[in-house]
């Protein structure tokens, strides 16, 4: 009877991926909580006459956080200084993500709530992922 060794696949990006997924989950919960709290306080979640579902915040946060994670993985493989590039890129992308909210057909307080959710997500995901990237 031949004994076959069990191989464990480990990569440099394993901790990065797990941290990024965990941060995406936490950020999704946080943005949903912020949106729900704002809505409970009487802030409309209507944009262009259509209500944004509270769970939509979790879905969008998760998807865009995972896009950021893919960016981090790619940068970790193709650049010499992925942490700095990741941080600069995500700061710019976060700022750009606020533009549609500013231009949205919504009340100013709804716009502030939407922008707050972007900033909350970025404040959770960006530092967590950046810490796992080489300087």
XYZ file of N, CA and C in Angstrom:
405
model
N 0.842 -1.157 0.000
C 0.000 0.000 0.000
C 0.903 1.240 0.000
N 0.670 2.114 -0.980
C 1.467 3.332 -1.106
C 0.850 4.434 -0.265
N 1.704 5.188 0.358
C 1.242 6.324 1.151
C 1.441 7.583 0.322
N 0.354 8.317 0.141
C 0.417 9.560 -0.610
C 0.410 10.715 0.376
N 1.414 11.560 0.305
C 1.429 12.703 1.238
C 0.287 13.665 0.932
N -0.230 14.248 1.968
C -1.272 15.252 1.806
C -0.597 16.605 1.638
N -0.954 17.266 0.566
C -0.353 18.573 0.293
C -1.271 19.673 0.807
N -0.686 20.619 1.460
C -1.422 21.797 1.894
C -0.948 22.958 1.031
N -1.898 23.589 0.381
C -1.546 24.709 -0.474
C -1.523 25.974 0.358
N -0.381 26.595 0.404
C -0.267 27.883 1.080
C 0.365 28.851 0.091
N -0.126 30.030 0.100
C 0.411 31.054 -0.785
C 0.682 32.308 0.019
N 1.410 33.198 -0.585
C 1.654 34.488 0.062
C 0.363 35.280 0.195
N -0.581 35.016 -0.701
C -1.809 35.804 -0.692
C -2.890 35.221 0.211
N -2.663 34.048 0.778
C -3.676 33.437 1.644
C -4.129 34.342 2.775
N -3.208 34.864 3.598
C -3.625 35.765 4.678
C -4.295 37.043 4.154
N -3.822 37.526 3.032
C -4.415 38.721 2.427
C -5.867 38.456 2.048
N -6.106 37.329 1.422
C -7.468 36.988 0.980
C -8.391 36.805 2.178
N -7.946 36.059 3.174
C -8.798 35.847 4.346
C -9.094 37.155 5.073
N -8.096 37.996 5.194
C -8.305 39.295 5.840
C -9.275 40.140 5.025
N -9.100 40.143 3.707
C -9.983 40.912 2.839
C -11.426 40.445 2.890
N -11.624 39.136 2.909
C -12.986 38.594 2.993
C -13.609 38.952 4.345
N -12.836 38.803 5.413
C -13.349 39.158 6.739
C -13.697 40.646 6.813
N -12.838 41.488 6.258
C -13.105 42.932 6.249
C -14.349 43.250 5.427
N -14.547 42.543 4.326
C -15.740 42.753 3.491
C -17.008 42.407 4.272
N -16.953 41.331 5.038
C -18.108 40.933 5.847
C -18.402 41.983 6.917
N -17.358 42.424 7.610
C -17.534 43.437 8.661
C -18.034 44.748 8.059
N -17.446 45.158 6.943
C -17.866 46.406 6.292
C -19.310 46.311 5.799
N -19.691 45.159 5.280
C -21.079 44.979 4.817
C -22.056 45.123 5.975
N -21.719 44.512 7.097
C -22.573 44.642 8.279
C -22.615 46.087 8.769
N -21.470 46.751 8.735
C -21.401 48.136 9.210
C -22.205 49.084 8.327
N -22.077 48.954 7.011
C -22.820 49.869 6.136
C -24.319 49.611 6.225
N -24.688 48.353 6.392
C -26.105 48.030 6.561
C -26.631 48.634 7.852
N -25.839 48.557 8.900
C -26.226 49.130 10.189
C -26.365 50.648 10.092
N -25.415 51.289 9.431
C -25.481 52.746 9.261
C -26.732 53.129 8.474
N -26.993 52.418 7.380
C -28.169 52.715 6.553
C -29.458 52.478 7.339
N -29.520 51.373 8.059
C -30.719 51.058 8.842
C -30.934 52.078 9.958
N -29.851 52.486 10.608
C -29.963 53.492 11.672
C -30.429 54.827 11.104
N -29.860 55.200 9.960
C -30.287 56.443 9.319
C -31.751 56.394 8.926
N -32.158 55.275 8.374
C -33.555 55.109 7.971
C -34.465 55.141 9.196
N -34.051 54.476 10.270
C -34.839 54.478 11.501
C -34.944 55.879 12.098
N -33.924 56.705 11.856
C -33.937 58.082 12.354
C -34.744 59.006 11.442
N -35.283 58.447 10.377
C -36.141 59.235 9.503
C -35.497 59.708 8.220
N -34.288 59.260 7.938
C -33.622 59.654 6.692
C -34.125 58.752 5.571
N -34.572 59.369 4.518
C -35.085 58.622 3.369
C -33.944 57.900 2.659
N -34.215 56.721 2.186
C -33.256 55.985 1.366
C -33.690 56.012 -0.095
N -34.488 57.016 -0.445
C -34.964 57.153 -1.818
C -33.976 57.921 -2.671
N -33.716 57.363 -3.838
C -32.877 58.019 -4.827
C -33.620 57.972 -6.147
N -33.816 59.125 -6.746
C -34.566 59.225 -7.999
C -35.945 58.587 -7.858
N -36.559 58.761 -6.693
C -37.906 58.257 -6.470
C -37.997 56.775 -6.161
N -36.870 56.088 -6.087
C -36.865 54.656 -5.788
C -36.115 54.415 -4.480
N -36.696 53.569 -3.648
C -36.071 53.254 -2.362
C -34.902 52.289 -2.554
N -33.811 52.586 -1.879
C -32.668 51.670 -1.849
C -32.937 50.682 -0.714
N -32.983 49.382 -1.013
C -33.214 48.431 0.073
C -32.018 48.399 1.034
N -32.293 48.302 2.308
C -31.229 48.317 3.308
C -30.218 47.198 3.032
N -30.691 46.020 2.648
C -29.768 44.925 2.373
C -28.950 45.166 1.108
N -29.386 46.099 0.285
C -28.599 46.475 -0.883
C -27.252 47.067 -0.490
N -27.202 47.692 0.672
C -25.940 48.249 1.158
C -24.937 47.128 1.431
N -25.411 46.048 2.022
C -24.530 44.909 2.305
C -24.021 44.297 1.012
N -24.910 44.110 0.059
C -24.530 43.470 -1.200
C -23.505 44.308 -1.950
N -23.785 45.580 -2.100
C -22.870 46.448 -2.838
C -21.530 46.589 -2.119
N -21.566 46.701 -0.802
C -20.328 46.792 -0.036
C -19.488 45.533 -0.209
N -20.129 44.376 -0.140
C -19.405 43.116 -0.294
C -18.766 43.016 -1.672
N -19.532 43.320 -2.703
C -19.018 43.208 -4.075
C -17.845 44.160 -4.287
N -18.009 45.415 -3.902
C -16.944 46.389 -4.143
C -15.727 46.152 -3.235
N -15.955 45.617 -2.049
C -14.829 45.254 -1.190
C -14.024 44.121 -1.820
N -14.715 43.174 -2.415
C -14.024 42.069 -3.067
C -13.295 42.531 -4.329
N -13.829 43.527 -5.017
C -13.110 44.123 -6.148
C -11.809 44.750 -5.634
N -11.890 45.447 -4.509
C -10.688 46.014 -3.897
C -9.695 44.944 -3.489
N -10.205 43.818 -3.017
C -9.330 42.708 -2.644
C -8.618 42.145 -3.871
N -9.333 42.018 -4.968
C -8.705 41.554 -6.218
C -7.602 42.527 -6.626
N -7.887 43.814 -6.515
C -6.874 44.827 -6.809
C -5.642 44.606 -5.936
N -5.847 44.366 -4.655
C -4.729 44.159 -3.727
C -3.921 42.909 -4.103
N -4.603 41.849 -4.458
C -3.902 40.618 -4.844
C -3.074 40.859 -6.104
N -3.655 41.526 -7.076
C -2.918 41.817 -8.317
C -1.706 42.693 -8.008
N -1.910 43.734 -7.234
C -0.793 44.621 -6.890
C 0.299 43.875 -6.128
N -0.094 42.945 -5.271
C 0.904 42.201 -4.501
C 1.766 41.318 -5.402
N 1.259 41.007 -6.560
C 2.001 40.131 -7.471
C 2.782 40.873 -8.548
N 2.375 42.104 -8.856
C 2.990 42.770 -10.003
C 3.729 44.057 -9.678
N 3.687 44.498 -8.434
C 4.373 45.750 -8.104
C 5.376 45.532 -6.980
N 6.315 46.431 -6.896
C 7.330 46.346 -5.846
C 6.831 46.864 -4.509
N 5.953 47.846 -4.546
C 5.467 48.482 -3.317
C 3.935 48.477 -3.306
N 3.342 47.308 -3.147
C 1.885 47.218 -3.285
C 1.094 47.983 -2.227
N 1.619 48.085 -1.006
C 0.844 48.762 0.042
C 0.597 50.226 -0.305
N 1.655 50.934 -0.650
C 1.508 52.361 -0.978
C 0.615 52.583 -2.185
N 0.798 51.765 -3.201
C -0.027 51.906 -4.409
C -1.481 51.591 -4.082
N -1.712 50.558 -3.290
C -3.072 50.188 -2.901
C -3.743 51.316 -2.126
N -3.030 51.873 -1.164
C -3.618 52.940 -0.350
C -3.934 54.161 -1.210
N -2.989 54.588 -2.034
C -3.253 55.751 -2.892
C -4.418 55.489 -3.838
N -4.450 54.317 -4.422
C -5.517 53.984 -5.369
C -6.869 53.942 -4.676
N -6.938 53.319 -3.515
C -8.231 53.206 -2.840
C -8.709 54.542 -2.276
N -7.788 55.416 -1.900
C -8.204 56.754 -1.457
C -8.847 57.502 -2.631
N -8.215 57.422 -3.785
C -8.776 58.080 -4.975
C -10.123 57.454 -5.351
N -10.196 56.131 -5.345
C -11.450 55.457 -5.694
C -12.560 55.768 -4.692
N -12.202 55.869 -3.425
C -13.198 56.227 -2.412
C -13.712 57.643 -2.661
N -12.811 58.557 -2.941
C -13.238 59.939 -3.247
C -14.138 59.963 -4.478
N -13.761 59.212 -5.498
C -14.586 59.158 -6.710
C -15.947 58.515 -6.453
N -16.009 57.592 -5.495
C -17.279 56.931 -5.196
C -18.290 57.890 -4.580
N -17.810 59.010 -4.063
C -18.707 59.998 -3.466
C -19.393 60.869 -4.517
N -18.806 60.964 -5.688
C -19.344 61.842 -6.734
C -20.761 61.465 -7.137
N -21.072 60.191 -7.428
C -22.461 59.873 -7.786
C -23.453 60.218 -6.681
N -23.034 60.074 -5.427
C -23.925 60.439 -4.323
C -24.191 61.941 -4.309
N -23.153 62.724 -4.582
C -23.328 64.179 -4.638
C -24.268 64.596 -5.765
N -24.212 63.859 -6.866
C -25.017 64.192 -8.034
C -26.389 63.529 -8.037
N -26.637 62.661 -7.083
C -27.873 61.877 -7.050
C -29.093 62.762 -6.854
N -30.196 62.268 -7.376
C -31.489 62.916 -7.177
C -32.021 62.433 -5.826
N -31.549 63.106 -4.764
C -31.915 62.734 -3.397
C -31.777 63.962 -2.517
N -32.347 63.884 -1.328
C -32.210 65.001 -0.396
C -30.761 65.080 0.071
N -30.360 66.236 0.562
C -28.974 66.398 0.992
C -28.638 65.472 2.155
N -29.618 65.207 3.028
C -29.343 64.329 4.164
C -29.202 62.874 3.689
N -29.944 62.493 2.666
C -29.790 61.151 2.074
C -28.420 61.037 1.432
N -28.004 62.075 0.739
C -26.670 62.075 0.129
C -25.588 61.910 1.191
N -25.730 62.612 2.315
C -24.755 62.491 3.409
C -24.729 61.073 3.978
N -25.893 60.472 4.111
C -25.961 59.105 4.612
C -25.271 58.142 3.645
N -25.547 58.307 2.356
C -24.916 57.445 1.355
C -23.398 57.612 1.374
N -22.934 58.853 1.434
C -21.491 59.091 1.469
C -20.874 58.525 2.743
N -21.593 58.604 3.844
C -21.096 58.038 5.101
C -20.878 56.536 4.967
N -21.789 55.852 4.291
C -21.611 54.404 4.134
C -20.361 54.086 3.315
N -20.064 54.904 2.311
C -18.832 54.696 1.530
C -17.606 54.850 2.423
N -17.616 55.893 3.227
C -16.467 56.168 4.090
C -16.306 55.117 5.181
N -17.423 54.624 5.712
C -17.371 53.563 6.725
C -16.753 52.300 6.126
N -17.217 51.924 4.940
C -16.682 50.720 4.291
C -15.188 50.870 4.026
N -14.790 52.013 3.491
C -13.373 52.237 3.191
C -12.537 52.237 4.469
N -13.068 52.814 5.535
C -12.326 52.871 6.797
C -12.106 51.483 7.395
N -12.934 50.539 7.037
C -12.782 49.169 7.535
C -11.897 48.345 6.602
N -12.195 48.389 5.315
C -11.542 47.487 4.361
C -10.116 47.925 4.021
N -9.923 49.186 3.710
C -8.608 49.642 3.232
C -7.495 49.372 4.242
N -7.621 49.783 5.502
C -6.519 49.509 6.440
C -6.288 48.016 6.681
N -7.383 47.254 6.746
C -7.240 45.813 7.006
C -6.464 45.135 5.884
N -6.815 45.451 4.652
C -6.146 44.843 3.501
C -4.723 45.392 3.371
N -4.575 46.690 3.547
C -3.246 47.311 3.398
C -2.237 46.715 4.371
N -2.665 46.414 5.588
C -1.757 45.823 6.577
C -1.174 44.495 6.113
N -1.870 43.803 5.252
C -1.418 42.483 4.768
C -0.548 42.583 3.532
N -0.382 43.785 2.991
C 0.435 43.967 1.787
C 1.862 44.334 2.161
N 2.815 43.845 1.407
C 4.201 44.263 1.645
C 4.360 45.769 1.392
N 5.239 46.373 2.157
C 5.497 47.793 2.014
C 6.220 47.991 0.700
